[in-house]
PDB file of C-alpha atoms in Angstrom:
ATOM      1  CA  UNK A   1     -55.152  46.676  -6.042  1.00 53.00           C
ATOM      2  CA  UNK A   2     -54.937  43.780  -3.631  1.00 59.00           C
ATOM      3  CA  UNK A   3     -54.064  41.334  -6.448  1.00 58.00           C
ATOM      4  CA  UNK A   4     -51.234  43.625  -7.681  1.00 60.00           C
ATOM      5  CA  UNK A   5     -49.827  43.883  -4.095  1.00 70.00           C
ATOM      6  CA  UNK A   6     -49.957  40.062  -3.761  1.00 73.00           C
ATOM      7  CA  UNK A   7     -48.141  39.724  -7.051  1.00 76.00           C
ATOM      8  CA  UNK A   8     -45.403  42.138  -6.002  1.00 78.00           C
ATOM      9  CA  UNK A   9     -44.997  40.338  -2.624  1.00 72.00           C
ATOM     10  CA  UNK A  10     -44.784  36.989  -4.377  1.00 81.00           C
ATOM     11  CA  UNK A  11     -42.114  38.304  -6.737  1.00 81.00           C
ATOM     12  CA  UNK A  12     -40.248  39.970  -3.860  1.00 80.00           C
ATOM     13  CA  UNK A  13     -40.424  36.718  -1.799  1.00 79.00           C
ATOM     14  CA  UNK A  14     -39.138  34.694  -4.779  1.00 83.00           C
ATOM     15  CA  UNK A  15     -36.248  37.070  -5.224  1.00 83.00           C
ATOM     16  CA  UNK A  16     -35.431  36.914  -1.510  1.00 80.00           C
ATOM     17  CA  UNK A  17     -35.685  33.063  -1.588  1.00 78.00           C
ATOM     18  CA  UNK A  18     -33.386  32.936  -4.645  1.00 80.00           C
ATOM     19  CA  UNK A  19     -30.877  35.281  -2.995  1.00 76.00           C
ATOM     20  CA  UNK A  20     -30.903  33.218   0.169  1.00 76.00           C
ATOM     21  CA  UNK A  21     -30.430  29.958  -1.782  1.00 76.00           C
ATOM     22  CA  UNK A  22     -27.524  31.516  -3.720  1.00 74.00           C
ATOM     23  CA  UNK A  23     -25.988  32.669  -0.434  1.00 72.00           C
ATOM     24  CA  UNK A  24     -26.252  29.136   0.985  1.00 72.00           C
ATOM     25  CA  UNK A  25     -24.797  27.623  -2.192  1.00 68.00           C
ATOM     26  CA  UNK A  26     -21.901  30.100  -2.013  1.00 65.00           C
ATOM     27  CA  UNK A  27     -21.218  29.340   1.633  1.00 66.00           C
ATOM     28  CA  UNK A  28     -21.256  25.524   0.894  1.00 65.00           C
ATOM     29  CA  UNK A  29     -18.837  26.118  -2.019  1.00 63.00           C
ATOM     30  CA  UNK A  30     -16.619  28.250   0.167  1.00 60.00           C
ATOM     31  CA  UNK A  31     -16.601  25.581   2.824  1.00 61.00           C
ATOM     32  CA  UNK A  32     -15.359  22.966   0.334  1.00 54.00           C
ATOM     33  CA  UNK A  33     -12.802  25.381  -1.117  1.00 56.00           C
ATOM     34  CA  UNK A  34     -11.456  26.517   2.222  1.00 49.00           C
ATOM     35  CA  UNK A  35      -9.152  23.637   2.891  1.00 47.00           C
ATOM     36  CA  UNK A  36      -7.328  23.700  -0.536  1.00 49.00           C
ATOM     37  CA  UNK A  37      -7.229  27.514  -0.392  1.00 51.00           C
ATOM     38  CA  UNK A  38      -5.721  27.469   3.109  1.00 48.00           C
ATOM     39  CA  UNK A  39      -3.201  24.828   2.071  1.00 48.00           C
ATOM     40  CA  UNK A  40      -2.119  26.992  -0.891  1.00 51.00           C
ATOM     41  CA  UNK A  41      -1.930  30.106   1.364  1.00 51.00           C
ATOM     42  CA  UNK A  42       0.292  28.167   3.856  1.00 52.00           C
ATOM     43  CA  UNK A  43       2.601  26.833   1.061  1.00 50.00           C
ATOM     44  CA  UNK A  44       3.031  30.248  -0.424  1.00 50.00           C
ATOM     45  CA  UNK A  45       3.627  32.103   2.908  1.00 47.00           C
ATOM     46  CA  UNK A  46       5.104  29.431   5.119  1.00 47.00           C
ATOM     47  CA  UNK A  47       2.282  30.122   7.597  1.00 48.00           C
ATOM     48  CA  UNK A  48       1.704  27.459  10.212  1.00 44.00           C
ATOM     49  CA  UNK A  49       5.142  25.921   9.768  1.00 40.00           C
ATOM     50  CA  UNK A  50       4.482  24.914   6.145  1.00 46.00           C
ATOM     51  CA  UNK A  51       7.810  24.504   4.389  1.00 48.00           C
ATOM     52  CA  UNK A  52       8.647  25.870   0.986  1.00 46.00           C
ATOM     53  CA  UNK A  53       9.177  23.625  -2.060  1.00 45.00           C
ATOM     54  CA  UNK A  54      11.856  24.030  -4.678  1.00 50.00           C
ATOM     55  CA  UNK A  55      12.763  21.966  -7.734  1.00 50.00           C
ATOM     56  CA  UNK A  56      16.407  22.893  -7.401  1.00 49.00           C
ATOM     57  CA  UNK A  57      18.463  25.195  -5.240  1.00 51.00           C
ATOM     58  CA  UNK A  58      18.192  28.743  -6.453  1.00 56.00           C
ATOM     59  CA  UNK A  59      21.436  29.989  -7.969  1.00 53.00           C
ATOM     60  CA  UNK A  60      21.754  32.745  -5.441  1.00 65.00           C
ATOM     61  CA  UNK A  61      21.591  30.445  -2.336  1.00 75.00           C
ATOM     62  CA  UNK A  62      25.047  30.386  -0.881  1.00 77.00           C
ATOM     63  CA  UNK A  63      25.963  28.512   2.328  1.00 80.00           C
ATOM     64  CA  UNK A  64      26.800  30.755   5.237  1.00 83.00           C
ATOM     65  CA  UNK A  65      29.145  30.049   8.079  1.00 84.00           C
ATOM     66  CA  UNK A  66      26.191  29.875  10.475  1.00 93.00           C
ATOM     67  CA  UNK A  67      25.204  26.395  11.665  1.00 95.00           C
ATOM     68  CA  UNK A  68      21.784  25.363  12.870  1.00 95.00           C
ATOM     69  CA  UNK A  69      20.437  22.126  14.352  1.00 97.00           C
ATOM     70  CA  UNK A  70      17.630  20.438  12.427  1.00 97.00           C
ATOM     71  CA  UNK A  71      15.644  17.959  14.525  1.00 97.00           C
ATOM     72  CA  UNK A  72      13.715  15.223  12.775  1.00 96.00           C
ATOM     73  CA  UNK A  73      10.366  14.001  14.184  1.00 96.00           C
ATOM     74  CA  UNK A  74       8.123  11.197  13.027  1.00 96.00           C
ATOM     75  CA  UNK A  75       4.559  10.214  13.779  1.00 96.00           C
ATOM     76  CA  UNK A  76       2.103   7.652  12.441  1.00 96.00           C
ATOM     77  CA  UNK A  77      -1.684   7.671  12.552  1.00 96.00           C
ATOM     78  CA  UNK A  78      -3.203   4.915  14.701  1.00 95.00           C
ATOM     79  CA  UNK A  79      -5.046   3.677  11.580  1.00 94.00           C
ATOM     80  CA  UNK A  80      -1.672   3.072   9.756  1.00 96.00           C
ATOM     81  CA  UNK A  81       0.206  -0.095  10.816  1.00 97.00           C
ATOM     82  CA  UNK A  82       3.612   1.267   9.973  1.00 97.00           C
ATOM     83  CA  UNK A  83       6.779   1.884  11.805  1.00 97.00           C
ATOM     84  CA  UNK A  84       8.194   5.270  10.705  1.00 97.00           C
ATOM     85  CA  UNK A  85      11.355   6.813  12.157  1.00 97.00           C
ATOM     86  CA  UNK A  86      14.207   9.147  11.167  1.00 97.00           C
ATOM     87  CA  UNK A  87      17.570   7.535  10.710  1.00 97.00           C
ATOM     88  CA  UNK A  88      19.113  10.413  12.693  1.00 96.00           C
ATOM     89  CA  UNK A  89      17.185  12.469  15.152  1.00 97.00           C
ATOM     90  CA  UNK A  90      19.266  15.635  14.710  1.00 97.00           C
ATOM     91  CA  UNK A  91      21.762  17.066  12.255  1.00 96.00           C
ATOM     92  CA  UNK A  92      23.940  20.124  12.395  1.00 96.00           C
ATOM     93  CA  UNK A  93      23.741  21.950   9.019  1.00 95.00           C
ATOM     94  CA  UNK A  94      25.169  25.077   7.504  1.00 95.00           C
ATOM     95  CA  UNK A  95      22.425  27.573   6.644  1.00 95.00           C
ATOM     96  CA  UNK A  96      22.146  27.729   2.839  1.00 93.00           C
ATOM     97  CA  UNK A  97      23.754  24.341   2.270  1.00 93.00           C
ATOM     98  CA  UNK A  98      21.903  21.510   0.524  1.00 92.00           C
ATOM     99  CA  UNK A  99      21.389  18.650   2.909  1.00 93.00           C
ATOM    100  CA  UNK A 100      19.776  15.170   2.853  1.00 95.00           C
ATOM    101  CA  UNK A 101      18.106  13.242   5.693  1.00 96.00           C
ATOM    102  CA  UNK A 102      16.562   9.782   5.617  1.00 97.00           C
ATOM    103  CA  UNK A 103      13.548   8.224   7.232  1.00 97.00           C
ATOM    104  CA  UNK A 104      12.679   4.550   7.441  1.00 97.00           C
ATOM    105  CA  UNK A 105       9.173   3.188   7.010  1.00 97.00           C
ATOM    106  CA  UNK A 106       8.089  -0.366   7.448  1.00 98.00           C
ATOM    107  CA  UNK A 107       4.650  -1.872   6.694  1.00 97.00           C
ATOM    108  CA  UNK A 108       3.822  -4.065   9.739  1.00 97.00           C
ATOM    109  CA  UNK A 109       0.657  -5.509   8.175  1.00 96.00           C
ATOM    110  CA  UNK A 110       0.035  -8.504   5.846  1.00 96.00           C
ATOM    111  CA  UNK A 111      -1.267  -6.396   2.975  1.00 95.00           C
ATOM    112  CA  UNK A 112      -0.153  -3.483   0.847  1.00 96.00           C
ATOM    113  CA  UNK A 113      -0.951  -0.076   2.258  1.00 95.00           C
ATOM    114  CA  UNK A 114      -0.600   3.401   0.772  1.00 96.00           C
ATOM    115  CA  UNK A 115       0.236   6.297   3.042  1.00 96.00           C
ATOM    116  CA  UNK A 116       0.660  10.009   2.669  1.00 95.00           C
ATOM    117  CA  UNK A 117       2.769  12.205   4.882  1.00 95.00           C
ATOM    118  CA  UNK A 118       1.861  15.683   6.098  1.00 93.00           C
ATOM    119  CA  UNK A 119       4.634  17.853   7.515  1.00 93.00           C
ATOM    120  CA  UNK A 120       5.372  21.068   9.337  1.00 92.00           C
ATOM    121  CA  UNK A 121       8.300  22.998  10.800  1.00 94.00           C
ATOM    122  CA  UNK A 122       8.670  24.550  14.233  1.00 94.00           C
ATOM    123  CA  UNK A 123       9.137  27.230  15.191  1.00 94.00           C
ATOM    124  CA  UNK A 124       6.257  28.067  12.819  1.00 92.00           C
ATOM    125  CA  UNK A 125       7.860  31.270  11.541  1.00 93.00           C
ATOM    126  CA  UNK A 126      10.836  29.242  10.348  1.00 93.00           C
ATOM    127  CA  UNK A 127       8.693  27.268   7.962  1.00 92.00           C
ATOM    128  CA  UNK A 128       8.985  29.875   5.224  1.00 92.00           C
ATOM    129  CA  UNK A 129      12.823  29.488   5.271  1.00 93.00           C
ATOM    130  CA  UNK A 130      12.925  25.667   5.270  1.00 93.00           C
ATOM    131  CA  UNK A 131      12.884  24.606   1.644  1.00 92.00           C
ATOM    132  CA  UNK A 132      12.464  21.004   0.484  1.00 92.00           C
ATOM    133  CA  UNK A 133      13.900  20.169  -2.897  1.00 90.00           C
ATOM    134  CA  UNK A 134      12.963  16.511  -2.948  1.00 90.00           C
ATOM    135  CA  UNK A 135      10.762  14.651  -0.476  1.00 92.00           C
ATOM    136  CA  UNK A 136       8.819  11.429  -0.015  1.00 91.00           C
ATOM    137  CA  UNK A 137       5.982  13.620   1.228  1.00 90.00           C
ATOM    138  CA  UNK A 138       5.379  15.035  -2.276  1.00 90.00           C
ATOM    139  CA  UNK A 139       3.806  11.752  -3.364  1.00 92.00           C
ATOM    140  CA  UNK A 140       1.823   8.887  -1.799  1.00 95.00           C
ATOM    141  CA  UNK A 141       3.859   5.876  -0.613  1.00 95.00           C
ATOM    142  CA  UNK A 142       2.772   2.296  -1.095  1.00 96.00           C
ATOM    143  CA  UNK A 143       4.451  -0.382   0.993  1.00 97.00           C
ATOM    144  CA  UNK A 144       3.972  -4.085   0.465  1.00 97.00           C
ATOM    145  CA  UNK A 145       3.464  -6.425   3.453  1.00 97.00           C
ATOM    146  CA  UNK A 146       6.605  -6.326   5.595  1.00 96.00           C
ATOM    147  CA  UNK A 147       8.412  -3.972   3.227  1.00 97.00           C
ATOM    148  CA  UNK A 148      11.019  -1.661   4.814  1.00 97.00           C
ATOM    149  CA  UNK A 149      12.075   1.395   2.811  1.00 97.00           C
ATOM    150  CA  UNK A 150      14.447   4.247   3.138  1.00 97.00           C
ATOM    151  CA  UNK A 151      12.834   7.614   2.353  1.00 96.00           C
ATOM    152  CA  UNK A 152      15.006  10.665   1.561  1.00 96.00           C
ATOM    153  CA  UNK A 153      14.301  14.373   2.006  1.00 94.00           C
ATOM    154  CA  UNK A 154      16.638  16.926   0.413  1.00 93.00           C
ATOM    155  CA  UNK A 155      16.413  20.408   1.839  1.00 93.00           C
ATOM    156  CA  UNK A 156      18.118  23.644   2.783  1.00 94.00           C
ATOM    157  CA  UNK A 157      17.545  26.479   5.221  1.00 94.00           C
ATOM    158  CA  UNK A 158      17.356  29.698   3.339  1.00 94.00           C
ATOM    159  CA  UNK A 159      19.965  32.229   4.517  1.00 94.00           C
ATOM    160  CA  UNK A 160      17.145  34.924   4.511  1.00 93.00           C
ATOM    161  CA  UNK A 161      16.262  33.422   7.966  1.00 94.00           C
ATOM    162  CA  UNK A 162      19.204  35.328   9.369  1.00 94.00           C
ATOM    163  CA  UNK A 163      17.598  38.670   8.415  1.00 94.00           C
ATOM    164  CA  UNK A 164      14.261  37.881  10.060  1.00 95.00           C
ATOM    165  CA  UNK A 165      14.107  39.402  13.577  1.00 93.00           C
ATOM    166  CA  UNK A 166      11.513  36.825  14.691  1.00 91.00           C
ATOM    167  CA  UNK A 167      13.619  33.773  13.855  1.00 90.00           C
ATOM    168  CA  UNK A 168      17.103  34.979  12.943  1.00 88.00           C
ATOM    169  CA  UNK A 169      18.543  33.835  16.257  1.00 91.00           C
ATOM    170  CA  UNK A 170      16.854  30.401  16.271  1.00 93.00           C
ATOM    171  CA  UNK A 171      19.303  27.639  16.965  1.00 95.00           C
ATOM    172  CA  UNK A 172      17.060  24.653  16.270  1.00 96.00           C
ATOM    173  CA  UNK A 173      14.360  23.820  13.696  1.00 96.00           C
ATOM    174  CA  UNK A 174      12.189  20.704  13.933  1.00 96.00           C
ATOM    175  CA  UNK A 175      10.950  19.026  10.762  1.00 95.00           C
ATOM    176  CA  UNK A 176       7.971  16.871  11.709  1.00 96.00           C
ATOM    177  CA  UNK A 177       6.145  14.306   9.521  1.00 95.00           C
ATOM    178  CA  UNK A 178       2.941  12.381  10.207  1.00 96.00           C
ATOM    179  CA  UNK A 179       1.950   9.487   7.974  1.00 96.00           C
ATOM    180  CA  UNK A 180      -1.770   8.783   7.352  1.00 95.00           C
ATOM    181  CA  UNK A 181      -3.405   5.918   5.490  1.00 96.00           C
ATOM    182  CA  UNK A 182      -4.737   6.702   1.989  1.00 92.00           C
ATOM    183  CA  UNK A 183      -6.519   3.357   1.708  1.00 64.00           C
ATOM    184  CA  UNK A 184      -9.343   2.319   4.026  1.00 57.00           C
ATOM    185  CA  UNK A 185      -7.742   0.632   7.087  1.00 49.00           C
ATOM    186  CA  UNK A 186      -8.081  -3.145   7.226  1.00 51.00           C
ATOM    187  CA  UNK A 187      -9.182  -4.977  10.301  1.00 52.00           C
ATOM    188  CA  UNK A 188      -6.274  -7.492   9.981  1.00 50.00           C
ATOM    189  CA  UNK A 189      -3.771  -4.739  10.800  1.00 47.00           C
TER     190      UNK A 189
END
């Protein structure tokens, strides 16, 4: 009887160990998947100031008579030896109208560097109404030593913002970019 009890305990312990190992493996997988899943969630909902992306202006988007100020902000990681600034710091735009803004980036190092821009919109709730049609932030940017480039962003503010009680009366939206290095930083900066 004792041998049978030990056998059942061993089987039970193995099942418990297997279940615990599977739980740990699942948690690790979820940990790796959480960042991409969160990014997708933000892009779909506009949560956290994430803007929407469109290939072209939807046929039903019509400019309204309401004007809003769009402020352009730029930041660069300390590890990226670039100068990155908007050409204009603010623009007054009609809600629903297609607009274009430009940023300038310059590689201050003596070697080619690839950077990638992250972005957000404030107030955060306005992110779901700020739609980018074309943007330098959709792809990585490689600048040669001393190269200075002009980077466009084409966008519109969706008229649906006017119906949202949380942001319908907002008078200013800030579009902010931060560039980070894609390559390993070099010590010769």
